[in-house]
Amino acid sequence: MDLYIPDLLKNLLPKELLSECHSRSFNKGDHLFHQGKKPDYMFFIVSGEVILTRANKHGEPITLQRCKGGFVSEASLLTDVYHCDAIATHSGLSITLPIHSLRKALMDSNFSLKWVQLLSKEIMRLRTQSERLGMKDIKSKLIHLIETDGKAGTLHLQSDLKSMASEIGVTHEALYRAISTLEKEGLLVRHPDSLELIRN
């Protein structure tokens, strides 16, 4: 059976690196890597969902990144250990690339420029996330999430509300209350698989 390689990877990676790619399926709850372990692979999420998480000083998990498609562990490319855990929240498929080969491939100027462009897009996404986390009001965080991550005022839910609460830095109880308040105010409609903003 041929290995499925997404177009993004086909257009990004040199042929030599593509030949070293392997597929790895994962189930909900699986760890792709553990904090403190030596990085051996870069992971590209083809399907499913993976979160990067780390415990705060009280031992509570904090979601650093949620990935429904694309690379995770870019920050570990030039480090000695993974800085967090990668845990699957939905079953799916990943493509693995040996980190030592990826480092070697970055010596090529054409590939390194493509890699920088990819990281630039990720930085913009993280800035948006940081802006949201800096908001004090939970309703504002939720509206911001729908406007930036949704389409035409509708955010399709690819994970449960508890995961969403962790992503925006609030408790799930507080998120449920905010959704309920926005519904009562006529600003939001909650569908089984989406949240829709109502604009008057």
Coordinates of C-alpha atoms in Angstrom, one line a residue:
M1 CA 0.0 0.0 0.0
D2 CA 1.4 3.4 -1.0
L3 CA 2.0 6.0 1.7
Y4 CA -0.4 8.9 1.5
I5 CA 1.5 12.2 1.5
P6 CA -0.5 15.4 1.7
D7 CA 0.1 18.0 -1.0
L8 CA 1.5 20.5 1.5
L9 CA 4.3 18.0 2.3
K10 CA 4.9 17.1 -1.3
N11 CA 5.4 20.8 -2.2
L12 CA 7.5 21.5 0.9
L13 CA 9.9 18.6 1.4
P14 CA 12.9 17.7 -0.7
K15 CA 12.6 14.2 -2.4
E16 CA 15.2 12.7 -0.2
L17 CA 13.2 13.7 2.9
L18 CA 9.9 12.5 1.4
S19 CA 11.5 9.1 1.0
E20 CA 12.1 8.9 4.8
C21 CA 8.5 9.7 5.7
H22 CA 6.4 7.1 7.4
S23 CA 2.7 7.0 8.4
R24 CA 1.7 6.4 12.0
S25 CA -1.9 6.0 13.1
F26 CA -3.0 7.0 16.6
N27 CA -6.0 6.6 18.9
K28 CA -7.6 9.1 21.2
G29 CA -5.4 9.3 24.4
D30 CA -2.2 8.2 22.7
H31 CA 1.0 10.1 23.3
L32 CA 2.9 11.0 20.1
F33 CA 5.8 12.2 22.4
H34 CA 6.5 13.0 26.0
Q35 CA 7.9 16.1 27.7
G36 CA 11.6 15.6 28.6
K37 CA 12.3 12.9 26.0
K38 CA 14.8 13.3 23.2
P39 CA 13.2 14.4 19.9
D40 CA 13.5 11.7 17.2
Y41 CA 10.7 12.7 14.9
M42 CA 8.8 15.6 13.6
F43 CA 5.0 14.9 13.3
F44 CA 2.7 16.1 10.6
I45 CA -1.0 15.6 11.5
V46 CA -3.0 14.4 8.5
S47 CA -6.3 13.6 10.3
G48 CA -7.6 13.6 13.8
E49 CA -6.5 16.1 16.5
V50 CA -3.5 16.4 18.8
I51 CA -2.9 18.9 21.6
L52 CA 0.4 20.0 23.0
T53 CA 0.0 20.2 26.8
R54 CA 2.1 20.9 29.9
A55 CA 1.1 21.1 33.5
N56 CA 1.1 24.4 35.4
K57 CA 2.6 24.9 38.8
H58 CA -0.6 23.5 40.4
G59 CA -0.5 20.4 38.2
E60 CA -3.4 21.4 36.0
P61 CA -2.9 20.7 32.2
I62 CA -2.6 23.8 30.0
T63 CA -3.2 23.4 26.3
L64 CA -0.4 25.1 24.4
Q65 CA -1.5 24.2 20.9
R66 CA -4.3 22.3 19.2
C67 CA -3.5 20.8 15.8
K68 CA -6.1 19.4 13.5
G69 CA -3.7 19.4 10.5
G70 CA -0.1 20.4 10.0
F71 CA 3.1 20.1 12.0
V72 CA 3.5 19.7 15.8
S73 CA 6.8 19.8 17.6
E74 CA 8.4 22.5 15.4
A75 CA 9.9 24.0 18.6
S76 CA 11.8 20.8 19.2
L77 CA 13.7 20.8 15.9
L78 CA 16.8 22.3 17.5
T79 CA 16.3 21.3 21.2
D80 CA 17.6 18.4 23.2
V81 CA 14.2 17.4 24.6
Y82 CA 10.5 17.9 23.9
H83 CA 9.2 20.8 25.9
C84 CA 5.6 19.3 26.3
D85 CA 3.4 16.3 25.8
A86 CA 1.6 15.6 22.5
I87 CA -1.7 13.8 23.2
A88 CA -4.3 12.7 20.7
T89 CA -7.8 14.0 21.4
H90 CA -9.3 12.3 18.3
S91 CA -8.0 9.3 16.5
G92 CA -6.2 9.9 13.2
L93 CA -3.1 9.6 11.1
S94 CA 0.3 11.3 11.2
I95 CA 3.4 11.4 9.0
T96 CA 6.7 11.1 10.8
L97 CA 9.9 12.7 9.6
P98 CA 13.3 11.9 11.3
I99 CA 14.5 15.1 13.0
H100 CA 18.1 14.5 12.1
S101 CA 17.2 14.3 8.4
L102 CA 15.1 17.4 8.7
R103 CA 18.0 19.3 10.3
K104 CA 20.3 18.2 7.5
A105 CA 17.7 19.2 4.8
L106 CA 17.6 22.7 6.2
M107 CA 21.1 23.3 4.8
D108 CA 19.4 23.6 1.4
S109 CA 18.5 27.3 1.0
N110 CA 15.3 26.6 -1.1
F111 CA 13.9 24.3 1.5
S112 CA 14.9 26.5 4.4
L113 CA 13.1 29.4 2.9
K114 CA 9.9 27.3 2.5
W115 CA 10.3 26.2 6.1
V116 CA 10.6 29.9 7.3
Q117 CA 7.4 30.7 5.4
L118 CA 5.6 27.9 7.1
L119 CA 6.8 29.0 10.5
S120 CA 5.7 32.6 9.7
K121 CA 2.2 31.4 9.2
E122 CA 2.3 29.5 12.5
I123 CA 3.5 32.6 14.3
M124 CA 0.6 34.6 12.9
R125 CA -1.8 31.9 14.2
L126 CA -0.2 31.9 17.6
R127 CA -0.4 35.7 17.8
T128 CA -4.1 35.4 17.3
Q129 CA -4.3 32.8 20.0
S130 CA -2.2 35.0 22.3
E131 CA -4.5 38.0 21.7
R132 CA -7.5 35.8 22.6
L133 CA -5.8 34.5 25.8
G134 CA -5.1 38.1 26.9
M135 CA -8.8 39.0 26.9
K136 CA -10.3 39.2 30.4
D137 CA -14.0 38.5 29.5
I138 CA -14.9 35.0 28.6
K139 CA -17.7 36.1 26.2
S140 CA -15.1 38.2 24.3
K141 CA -12.8 35.2 24.1
L142 CA -15.5 33.0 22.7
I143 CA -16.6 35.6 20.2
H144 CA -13.0 36.1 19.1
L145 CA -12.5 32.3 18.7
I146 CA -15.6 32.0 16.5
E147 CA -14.6 35.1 14.4
T148 CA -11.0 34.0 13.9
D149 CA -11.2 30.2 13.7
G150 CA -14.7 30.0 12.2
K151 CA -16.1 30.8 8.8
A152 CA -18.8 33.5 8.2
G153 CA -19.5 33.6 11.9
T154 CA -19.9 29.9 12.4
L155 CA -17.3 27.7 14.2
H156 CA -17.6 24.0 13.5
L157 CA -16.8 22.0 16.6
Q158 CA -14.1 19.4 16.1
S159 CA -13.6 18.7 19.8
D160 CA -15.8 18.9 22.9
L161 CA -16.4 22.1 24.8
K162 CA -14.1 21.0 27.6
S163 CA -11.2 20.9 25.2
M164 CA -12.3 24.3 23.8
A165 CA -12.3 25.7 27.3
S166 CA -8.8 24.6 27.9
E167 CA -7.7 26.1 24.6
I168 CA -9.1 29.6 25.5
G169 CA -7.8 29.4 29.1
V170 CA -11.1 29.1 31.1
T171 CA -12.9 26.3 33.0
H172 CA -15.5 24.4 31.1
E173 CA -18.1 25.5 33.6
A174 CA -17.4 29.1 32.8
L175 CA -17.5 28.4 29.0
Y176 CA -20.9 26.7 29.4
R177 CA -22.2 29.8 31.3
A178 CA -20.8 32.2 28.6
I179 CA -22.5 30.2 25.8
S180 CA -25.8 30.1 27.8
T181 CA -25.6 33.9 28.4
L182 CA -24.9 34.7 24.7
E183 CA -27.8 32.4 23.7
K184 CA -30.1 34.3 26.1
E185 CA -28.9 37.6 24.7
G186 CA -29.7 36.5 21.2
L187 CA -26.1 36.7 20.1
L188 CA -25.3 33.0 19.7
V189 CA -27.0 29.8 18.5
R190 CA -25.6 26.5 19.6
H191 CA -26.0 23.7 17.1
P192 CA -25.1 20.1 17.7
D193 CA -21.8 20.5 15.8
S194 CA -21.2 24.3 15.7
L195 CA -21.6 27.7 17.4
E196 CA -23.1 30.4 15.3
L197 CA -22.9 34.2 16.0
I198 CA -26.0 36.1 15.3
R199 CA -25.4 39.6 13.9
N200 CA -28.3 42.1 14.1

